[in-house]
Amino acid sequence: MRLSVVLAATTPGAPAERCLLRVTYDPRGPASTTGGGAARPGQLPLRAQQPAPVTDRSFDEALDAAHAWAAGQAGYPRGGELTWRLTHRDGRPVTEVGGGSLGASMATALSFLLILHKSARRPVDPEAVLSATVDPAGLLGPVSHIDTKVTALAAPRLRLGLALADHGTAERARPGSQPALSPLVSVAEAVRHTRLPRSWRLAAVVMASVTALGTGGWAWHQQDVNARARQERGVSDLLARTDAALSSAPECAASFALRARELRPGAEDTRARLLAAAYSDPRLRDVLPLDAPGGAVAYTPDGRSLAVAAGAGVRVYDAGGKKLLARMPLLKNDQVTFLVPLGDRGLLAMATSQGTVRLWDPAAPASPARLLADEKRELTALAASPDGARLAWSGADPTVTVTTIGAAGTATAAGSRRLPVKGSSLNSLAFTSAETLVVGSSSSQSGAPSLQALDLTGRAPLRTLQLGGGPLRMNGIGAIAVQPSRHRMLTGNIGGTLKVWDTRTMKATRIPQSRAGRASGVGALALSTDGRTALVARNNGVGPTGGSSMNTVQAWDLEQRRPMESTYFGSRFAFTAFLALRPATNEASIITTSAAVTFWRPPRKPTFDRPVMSVLTDPLHETSALVLDFDGTLTRVRAGDGTTTTVLRSRRASAHALSMALSPGHDMLAISHSDATVGLFSYPEGRFLRTLVAPAPTSLYRIAFAPGGDRLAAGGGPGAIYQWNPGTGKPLGTLPHRGSVAWVSFTEQGNRLVAAYRDGDANLVAGSGTPRPVRTTQSRYGWGSAVPDGAGGFYVGFADGRLARYTGKLEPVRDLPVQHTTGVSAMALSPDTHLLATTSRNEDDTLLTDPGTGAVLLRLPGTDIPGGKASPFFHGGYVSLAFTADGHHLVLGTTSGHTEVVHLAEDALRSRVGRLATTKGSPTASASDLRCS
């Protein structure tokens, strides 16, 4: 009669996978076994069943200790043989076993094998089985003193209970599940065949069943607890890695956040990281993963496709990087370092690390790139003329090679010309026209010029372009960008100076910069097709090919000679290598030394004359919001795709729009102005109804409808609050001057008006008849903004940045644990009241908070406009915000006249973050697959 015990053990080498340890006793001895040494006196042979795994010394010592302990127990058999085998759950043998902790598992198995041998005469199942969970570190602890550690498991009352789990079910069970127990009749049958006295059998049946259930439950509970603990540790690690990668590697942050969300789907912290990864910079549109570090990026002249060099190959995508159009056969033992399109010919020219120049036709992607020249030297620059008829390249030596390209895409019979230039360390080439080539050098030593112009017709001598300004050693060129059709060239040197050139006269205009900009070397440039917008890549105080502590890309308005927005990209580690602006749309594509192309929305020019003043939920279009700008234009913004529609224009000759409100019936829109007037319009038609005029000249910054729609209140800068009947235009009274009004609102019942002032006071005002204060509440700091909480009260923001909740009677309920560093200027509550959005005009950041717990789900940075007007109002920060009616989007307006949209729906978030994660398929790929650490 063969007996075996099976334990669901965990090996030190594979802690994430439970394995099955089977120990078998055969009184006749097995037919064929292998492994194991000779038995000691008094011990049966203990061998590993074939195929025997590779074991280490600590495991062998633990196995010997367990066997020696078992041999000293009463009931140890005098004949036969013991064998053991360790397999995976699917039956595959474990090939390597290490560590002494598994010895405790072996001791447990041997102890129960002895129990079965001692008690069973004729069991129903000849392979009665034990199924238990053993901790990776050894549930019984070290093998030493194993006699005391197994005593509890060998207690008589446990002998039958733990030996009666169903073997087949236990082996088929998944890790973490509770093994099913045999039916009670099987337990009774097993007890009937034991040596127990007949009077003990019923008690033994009950005891065995209860013990088996309890032990199985304990094992299942321990497995579940351990699994949850491992998962929590994994999630915490992913959240920390998300936070660390947000600014320097957005694609890695996106991947980590997705994996954390998969492990903990409904938690606030994983949703917060998902939002942070999606909107660490709302201008970031997409990320295109590459198989190798990128070497170059270039749009075709029509802007319809994007060519990307990565490693030994070139790929052509659609302009958004979503569809692969063509793939060049890989080069052998070579890397593509430069890539330029040959005008509108459809050909791509490239230079490689081995010094070759090649041409490739994406229309015939299976054809390899044709060899045009083999320079057998390192090439430092490559450029093509606007018409694609000439191609030029250079190395570190003071010569430039120019080749004429025929219609068939081959060099003409005239061949190549090698033209001498002054100086050394050539690193930049650019055609300003079909006949003029500009050459840049990163070195200005020995008086050699950094910028020279070659007349390729030979009619004019080599011309030196005077850079001027700054020490000579800092005049070395870092990058050149040209837009020939606009006769414009942009140069940047290693000292950080930017200059705009008129290529017809070669006269330059220096762009004024901050001290930080002057100290940051220019490493790469890109120009828009109209020559008005540029991308400038810098690295602080280091040459154009070196590392740096901080690298940035910024968009510049070359007409206004100032930056357009805050930096597009910032990294403490990766030097920005290649830039491109898509023709017509100006969408930016950036390759860094990481293996990815990042896509950004077009840089925006600030419209300081038309800042956004107010944003409202559009109740009639659930995916849209209403946006009011400074000149009175009301626009509907569809949040899904960003399309806009003009609804109406409320313009006055000498006044500006300041605020707006919709009536509760959604049929009337009120817009307040700086000349003490309120314009009323039908909604959604936009038809003008009437004008309400305040009795005193004031700017009406705050406006609100009563819940019944029968009253309209507006607050002014001097502090007076006026009320009208919007249906008739009749004045309903004036609340006298009290101070500068922060916000006005009606209580849920509509019989009280709440008026809050920036000096810290707030009045609850009777709404009928002559306005009169019925309650005054004073705050230590001034009131900033408020929004109804959906339960009759208000969420309130203060001038010191605090957030709190108040009742409709202005009684404080509680402070929220989160706050801004400066005064709260606008607030919005989602339709389901689960999200609170707040912004601070001076702080620039917008917070998205769970008002129930106070947890911050997203801190959205403002799109600051460097060089804006001196007033803090006109600097590009968020000034107003609103949720769409479906609650799936948050629309924000800025003082620079633009809007941003944050998508909040789970599927939209996952889609955006999935696109940002540089994966090779599944968005939950491992960090090693992502090249993220």
Short mmCIF file of N, CA, C and O in Angstrom, two decimals, residues 547-635:
data_model
loop_
_atom_site.label_atom_id
_atom_site.label_comp_id
_atom_site.label_asym_id
_atom_site.label_seq_id
_atom_site.Cartn_x
_atom_site.Cartn_y
_atom_site.Cartn_z
N GLY A 547 26.19 66.60 -21.98
CA GLY A 547 25.08 66.43 -21.05
C GLY A 547 24.84 67.71 -20.28
O GLY A 547 25.57 68.68 -20.38
N SER A 548 23.80 67.74 -19.49
CA SER A 548 23.51 68.93 -18.70
C SER A 548 22.59 68.57 -17.56
O SER A 548 22.04 67.48 -17.50
N SER A 549 22.43 69.52 -16.65
CA SER A 549 21.59 69.27 -15.50
C SER A 549 20.12 69.52 -15.80
O SER A 549 19.26 68.99 -15.12
N MET A 550 19.80 70.32 -16.79
CA MET A 550 18.41 70.56 -17.15
C MET A 550 18.34 70.94 -18.62
O MET A 550 19.06 71.82 -19.08
N ASN A 551 17.51 70.26 -19.38
CA ASN A 551 17.36 70.53 -20.80
C ASN A 551 15.91 70.86 -21.10
O ASN A 551 15.00 70.20 -20.60
N THR A 552 15.69 71.87 -21.94
CA THR A 552 14.34 72.33 -22.19
C THR A 552 14.14 72.62 -23.68
O THR A 552 15.09 72.88 -24.41
N VAL A 553 12.87 72.59 -24.08
CA VAL A 553 12.46 73.05 -25.40
C VAL A 553 11.39 74.10 -25.19
O VAL A 553 10.44 73.88 -24.43
N GLN A 554 11.55 75.24 -25.84
CA GLN A 554 10.59 76.34 -25.67
C GLN A 554 10.20 76.89 -27.03
O GLN A 554 11.01 76.91 -27.97
N ALA A 555 8.94 77.30 -27.15
CA ALA A 555 8.45 77.91 -28.39
C ALA A 555 8.62 79.43 -28.30
O ALA A 555 8.35 80.03 -27.26
N TRP A 556 9.07 80.03 -29.41
CA TRP A 556 9.30 81.47 -29.47
C TRP A 556 8.48 82.10 -30.59
O TRP A 556 8.35 81.53 -31.68
N ASP A 557 7.93 83.27 -30.28
CA ASP A 557 7.28 84.10 -31.29
C ASP A 557 8.34 85.04 -31.84
O ASP A 557 8.76 85.98 -31.16
N LEU A 558 8.79 84.81 -33.07
CA LEU A 558 9.89 85.59 -33.63
C LEU A 558 9.44 86.98 -34.06
O LEU A 558 10.29 87.86 -34.26
N GLU A 559 8.14 87.19 -34.23
CA GLU A 559 7.65 88.52 -34.56
C GLU A 559 7.67 89.41 -33.32
O GLU A 559 8.10 90.56 -33.37
N GLN A 560 7.22 88.87 -32.19
CA GLN A 560 7.19 89.64 -30.95
C GLN A 560 8.50 89.53 -30.16
O GLN A 560 8.68 90.21 -29.17
N ARG A 561 9.39 88.64 -30.62
CA ARG A 561 10.69 88.44 -29.97
C ARG A 561 10.53 88.03 -28.50
O ARG A 561 11.21 88.54 -27.61
N ARG A 562 9.64 87.07 -28.24
CA ARG A 562 9.46 86.62 -26.87
C ARG A 562 8.94 85.18 -26.87
O ARG A 562 8.37 84.71 -27.86
N PRO A 563 9.13 84.46 -25.76
CA PRO A 563 8.61 83.09 -25.68
C PRO A 563 7.08 83.08 -25.77
O PRO A 563 6.42 84.01 -25.33
N MET A 564 6.55 82.01 -26.35
CA MET A 564 5.11 81.90 -26.51
C MET A 564 4.44 81.24 -25.31
O MET A 564 3.33 81.57 -24.95
N GLU A 565 5.09 80.27 -24.71
CA GLU A 565 4.55 79.57 -23.56
C GLU A 565 5.70 79.11 -22.69
O GLU A 565 6.86 79.33 -23.00
N SER A 566 5.34 78.45 -21.59
CA SER A 566 6.38 77.87 -20.76
C SER A 566 7.02 76.70 -21.53
O SER A 566 6.58 76.33 -22.61
N THR A 567 8.05 76.13 -20.95
CA THR A 567 8.82 75.11 -21.66
C THR A 567 7.94 73.93 -22.08
O THR A 567 7.06 73.50 -21.35
N TYR A 568 8.24 73.43 -23.29
CA TYR A 568 7.53 72.26 -23.79
C TYR A 568 8.00 70.99 -23.13
O TYR A 568 7.28 70.04 -22.96
N PHE A 569 9.27 70.95 -22.83
CA PHE A 569 9.85 69.70 -22.37
C PHE A 569 10.98 70.03 -21.42
O PHE A 569 11.76 70.95 -21.66
N GLY A 570 11.07 69.29 -20.32
CA GLY A 570 12.17 69.49 -19.40
C GLY A 570 12.66 68.15 -18.89
O GLY A 570 11.87 67.30 -18.52
N SER A 571 13.95 67.95 -18.87
CA SER A 571 14.51 66.70 -18.38
C SER A 571 15.83 66.99 -17.68
O SER A 571 16.61 67.81 -18.13
N ARG A 572 16.05 66.29 -16.57
CA ARG A 572 17.32 66.46 -15.88
C ARG A 572 18.42 65.59 -16.48
O ARG A 572 19.58 65.72 -16.12
N PHE A 573 18.07 64.68 -17.37
CA PHE A 573 19.04 63.71 -17.83
C PHE A 573 19.25 63.71 -19.34
O PHE A 573 20.36 63.66 -19.82
N ALA A 574 18.18 63.73 -20.13
CA ALA A 574 18.29 63.48 -21.56
C ALA A 574 18.49 64.78 -22.32
O ALA A 574 17.72 65.72 -22.18
N PHE A 575 19.54 64.84 -23.13
CA PHE A 575 19.76 66.00 -23.96
C PHE A 575 18.83 65.97 -25.16
O PHE A 575 18.74 64.97 -25.87
N THR A 576 18.11 67.03 -25.41
CA THR A 576 17.19 67.09 -26.52
C THR A 576 17.97 67.10 -27.83
O THR A 576 18.88 67.89 -28.02
N ALA A 577 17.60 66.23 -28.75
CA ALA A 577 18.43 66.03 -29.93
C ALA A 577 17.83 66.61 -31.20
O ALA A 577 18.51 67.32 -31.92
N PHE A 578 16.57 66.31 -31.51
CA PHE A 578 16.00 66.70 -32.79
C PHE A 578 14.58 67.24 -32.60
O PHE A 578 13.80 66.72 -31.82
N LEU A 579 14.27 68.31 -33.37
CA LEU A 579 12.99 68.99 -33.27
C LEU A 579 12.37 69.11 -34.66
O LEU A 579 13.07 69.16 -35.66
N ALA A 580 11.04 69.20 -34.70
CA ALA A 580 10.36 69.44 -35.97
C ALA A 580 9.02 70.10 -35.69
O ALA A 580 8.35 69.78 -34.70
N LEU A 581 8.64 71.05 -36.56
CA LEU A 581 7.32 71.67 -36.53
C LEU A 581 6.58 71.26 -37.80
O LEU A 581 7.09 71.43 -38.91
N ARG A 582 5.38 70.74 -37.62
CA ARG A 582 4.63 70.28 -38.77
C ARG A 582 4.18 71.46 -39.63
O ARG A 582 3.63 72.43 -39.09
N PRO A 583 4.40 71.41 -40.92
CA PRO A 583 3.94 72.50 -41.79
C PRO A 583 2.43 72.71 -41.66
O PRO A 583 1.67 71.78 -41.48
N ALA A 584 2.03 73.97 -41.73
CA ALA A 584 0.63 74.42 -41.68
C ALA A 584 0.06 74.43 -40.27
O ALA A 584 -0.53 75.41 -39.83
N THR A 585 0.24 73.35 -39.48
CA THR A 585 -0.40 73.31 -38.16
C THR A 585 0.53 73.70 -37.03
O THR A 585 0.07 74.06 -35.95
N ASN A 586 1.85 73.61 -37.25
CA ASN A 586 2.85 73.92 -36.22
C ASN A 586 2.84 72.96 -35.04
O ASN A 586 3.35 73.28 -33.97
N GLU A 587 2.25 71.77 -35.19
CA GLU A 587 2.36 70.77 -34.13
C GLU A 587 3.82 70.38 -33.98
O GLU A 587 4.54 70.22 -34.97
N ALA A 588 4.24 70.24 -32.74
CA ALA A 588 5.66 70.00 -32.47
C ALA A 588 5.94 68.52 -32.27
O ALA A 588 5.18 67.81 -31.61
N SER A 589 7.05 68.05 -32.84
CA SER A 589 7.55 66.69 -32.61
C SER A 589 8.97 66.79 -32.08
O SER A 589 9.78 67.52 -32.63
N ILE A 590 9.24 66.06 -31.02
CA ILE A 590 10.52 66.18 -30.34
C ILE A 590 11.07 64.79 -30.08
O ILE A 590 10.37 63.92 -29.56
N ILE A 591 12.33 64.56 -30.46
CA ILE A 591 13.04 63.33 -30.11
C ILE A 591 14.12 63.69 -29.11
O ILE A 591 14.90 64.61 -29.33
N THR A 592 14.14 62.97 -28.01
CA THR A 592 15.23 63.11 -27.06
C THR A 592 16.11 61.88 -27.18
O THR A 592 15.89 61.03 -28.04
N THR A 593 17.09 61.77 -26.30
CA THR A 593 17.96 60.61 -26.37
C THR A 593 17.25 59.34 -25.93
O THR A 593 17.79 58.26 -26.06
N SER A 594 16.06 59.45 -25.37
CA SER A 594 15.27 58.25 -25.11
C SER A 594 14.64 57.79 -26.42
O SER A 594 14.58 58.52 -27.39
N ALA A 595 14.18 56.55 -26.43
CA ALA A 595 13.69 55.95 -27.67
C ALA A 595 12.21 56.26 -27.85
O ALA A 595 11.36 55.37 -27.79
N ALA A 596 11.87 57.53 -28.07
CA ALA A 596 10.48 57.91 -28.26
C ALA A 596 10.40 59.27 -28.94
O ALA A 596 11.28 60.12 -28.75
N VAL A 597 9.33 59.46 -29.71
CA VAL A 597 9.01 60.77 -30.27
C VAL A 597 7.81 61.29 -29.48
O VAL A 597 6.80 60.60 -29.34
N THR A 598 7.92 62.48 -28.94
CA THR A 598 6.80 63.09 -28.23
C THR A 598 6.12 64.10 -29.15
O THR A 598 6.78 64.88 -29.83
N PHE A 599 4.78 64.06 -29.16
CA PHE A 599 3.99 64.96 -29.99
C PHE A 599 3.28 65.96 -29.08
O PHE A 599 2.69 65.58 -28.06
N TRP A 600 3.31 67.23 -29.47
CA TRP A 600 2.75 68.31 -28.66
C TRP A 600 1.78 69.11 -29.52
O TRP A 600 1.94 69.22 -30.73
N ARG A 601 0.78 69.68 -28.86
CA ARG A 601 -0.12 70.56 -29.60
C ARG A 601 0.64 71.80 -30.05
O ARG A 601 1.69 72.14 -29.48
N PRO A 602 0.14 72.51 -31.06
CA PRO A 602 0.88 73.68 -31.57
C PRO A 602 1.09 74.72 -30.48
O PRO A 602 0.23 74.93 -29.63
N PRO A 603 2.24 75.37 -30.47
CA PRO A 603 2.45 76.46 -29.51
C PRO A 603 1.48 77.59 -29.77
O PRO A 603 1.14 77.88 -30.92
N ARG A 604 1.04 78.24 -28.72
CA ARG A 604 0.02 79.28 -28.84
C ARG A 604 0.60 80.65 -28.55
O ARG A 604 1.38 80.83 -27.62
N LYS A 605 0.16 81.59 -29.34
CA LYS A 605 0.51 82.97 -29.07
C LYS A 605 -0.52 83.56 -28.12
O LYS A 605 -1.72 83.38 -28.30
N PRO A 606 -0.08 84.27 -27.10
CA PRO A 606 -1.04 84.85 -26.16
C PRO A 606 -1.87 85.95 -26.80
O PRO A 606 -1.38 86.74 -27.59
N THR A 607 -3.16 85.95 -26.46
CA THR A 607 -4.04 87.03 -26.92
C THR A 607 -4.46 87.81 -25.67
O THR A 607 -5.55 87.63 -25.16
N PHE A 608 -3.55 88.66 -25.21
CA PHE A 608 -3.79 89.36 -23.95
C PHE A 608 -4.97 90.33 -24.05
O PHE A 608 -5.50 90.78 -23.04
N ASP A 609 -5.36 90.69 -25.28
CA ASP A 609 -6.50 91.59 -25.42
C ASP A 609 -7.83 90.85 -25.32
O ASP A 609 -8.88 91.47 -25.24
N ARG A 610 -7.78 89.50 -25.30
CA ARG A 610 -9.00 88.72 -25.21
C ARG A 610 -8.85 87.56 -24.23
O ARG A 610 -9.01 86.40 -24.59
N PRO A 611 -8.53 87.82 -22.97
CA PRO A 611 -8.43 86.72 -22.01
C PRO A 611 -9.81 86.12 -21.73
O PRO A 611 -10.83 86.78 -21.91
N VAL A 612 -9.81 84.87 -21.31
CA VAL A 612 -11.06 84.23 -20.91
C VAL A 612 -11.48 84.80 -19.56
O VAL A 612 -10.68 84.90 -18.63
N MET A 613 -12.76 85.18 -19.46
CA MET A 613 -13.27 85.76 -18.22
C MET A 613 -14.14 84.79 -17.42
O MET A 613 -14.17 84.84 -16.20
N SER A 614 -14.86 83.90 -18.11
CA SER A 614 -15.77 83.02 -17.40
C SER A 614 -16.01 81.76 -18.23
O SER A 614 -16.04 81.81 -19.46
N VAL A 615 -16.16 80.64 -17.52
CA VAL A 615 -16.49 79.36 -18.15
C VAL A 615 -17.68 78.78 -17.41
O VAL A 615 -17.71 78.76 -16.17
N LEU A 616 -18.70 78.32 -18.16
CA LEU A 616 -19.92 77.76 -17.56
C LEU A 616 -20.24 76.40 -18.16
O LEU A 616 -19.94 76.13 -19.34
N THR A 617 -20.89 75.55 -17.37
CA THR A 617 -21.44 74.31 -17.89
C THR A 617 -22.55 74.63 -18.90
O THR A 617 -23.39 75.49 -18.65
N ASP A 618 -22.53 73.94 -20.03
CA ASP A 618 -23.60 74.10 -21.03
C ASP A 618 -24.64 73.03 -20.76
O ASP A 618 -24.42 71.85 -21.07
N PRO A 619 -25.80 73.38 -20.19
CA PRO A 619 -26.77 72.35 -19.80
C PRO A 619 -27.46 71.69 -20.99
O PRO A 619 -28.02 70.60 -20.83
N LEU A 620 -27.43 72.31 -22.14
CA LEU A 620 -28.13 71.76 -23.30
C LEU A 620 -27.23 70.92 -24.19
O LEU A 620 -27.71 70.27 -25.12
N HIS A 621 -25.94 70.94 -23.94
CA HIS A 621 -24.99 70.12 -24.69
C HIS A 621 -24.06 69.48 -23.67
O HIS A 621 -23.15 70.13 -23.15
N GLU A 622 -24.29 68.21 -23.38
CA GLU A 622 -23.66 67.59 -22.21
C GLU A 622 -22.15 67.42 -22.34
O GLU A 622 -21.47 67.19 -21.34
N THR A 623 -21.60 67.53 -23.53
CA THR A 623 -20.14 67.40 -23.69
C THR A 623 -19.47 68.74 -23.99
O THR A 623 -18.34 68.76 -24.45
N SER A 624 -20.18 69.85 -23.74
CA SER A 624 -19.65 71.17 -24.09
C SER A 624 -19.66 72.10 -22.89
O SER A 624 -20.31 71.83 -21.88
N ALA A 625 -18.94 73.20 -23.05
CA ALA A 625 -18.93 74.27 -22.05
C ALA A 625 -19.00 75.61 -22.77
O ALA A 625 -18.62 75.72 -23.95
N LEU A 626 -19.49 76.63 -22.06
CA LEU A 626 -19.59 77.99 -22.61
C LEU A 626 -18.41 78.80 -22.10
O LEU A 626 -18.12 78.81 -20.90
N VAL A 627 -17.74 79.52 -23.01
CA VAL A 627 -16.55 80.30 -22.67
C VAL A 627 -16.77 81.75 -23.09
O VAL A 627 -17.07 82.02 -24.27
N LEU A 628 -16.63 82.66 -22.14
CA LEU A 628 -16.80 84.10 -22.39
C LEU A 628 -15.44 84.77 -22.33
O LEU A 628 -14.71 84.63 -21.35
N ASP A 629 -15.09 85.52 -23.39
CA ASP A 629 -13.81 86.23 -23.35
C ASP A 629 -14.01 87.71 -23.07
O ASP A 629 -15.14 88.21 -22.95
N PHE A 630 -12.90 88.43 -22.99
CA PHE A 630 -12.88 89.81 -22.51
C PHE A 630 -13.69 90.77 -23.39
O PHE A 630 -14.25 91.74 -22.90
N ASP A 631 -13.76 90.48 -24.70
CA ASP A 631 -14.46 91.40 -25.59
C ASP A 631 -15.94 91.06 -25.75
O ASP A 631 -16.64 91.67 -26.56
N GLY A 632 -16.45 90.10 -24.97
CA GLY A 632 -17.87 89.79 -24.98
C GLY A 632 -18.27 88.68 -25.92
O GLY A 632 -19.47 88.43 -26.09
N THR A 633 -17.33 87.99 -26.54
CA THR A 633 -17.67 86.87 -27.42
C THR A 633 -17.91 85.62 -26.58
O THR A 633 -17.06 85.22 -25.77
N LEU A 634 -19.08 84.99 -26.80
CA LEU A 634 -19.42 83.75 -26.10
C LEU A 634 -19.26 82.59 -27.08
O LEU A 634 -19.85 82.58 -28.16
N THR A 635 -18.44 81.60 -26.68
CA THR A 635 -18.11 80.48 -27.54
C THR A 635 -18.49 79.18 -26.87
O THR A 635 -18.31 79.02 -25.65
#
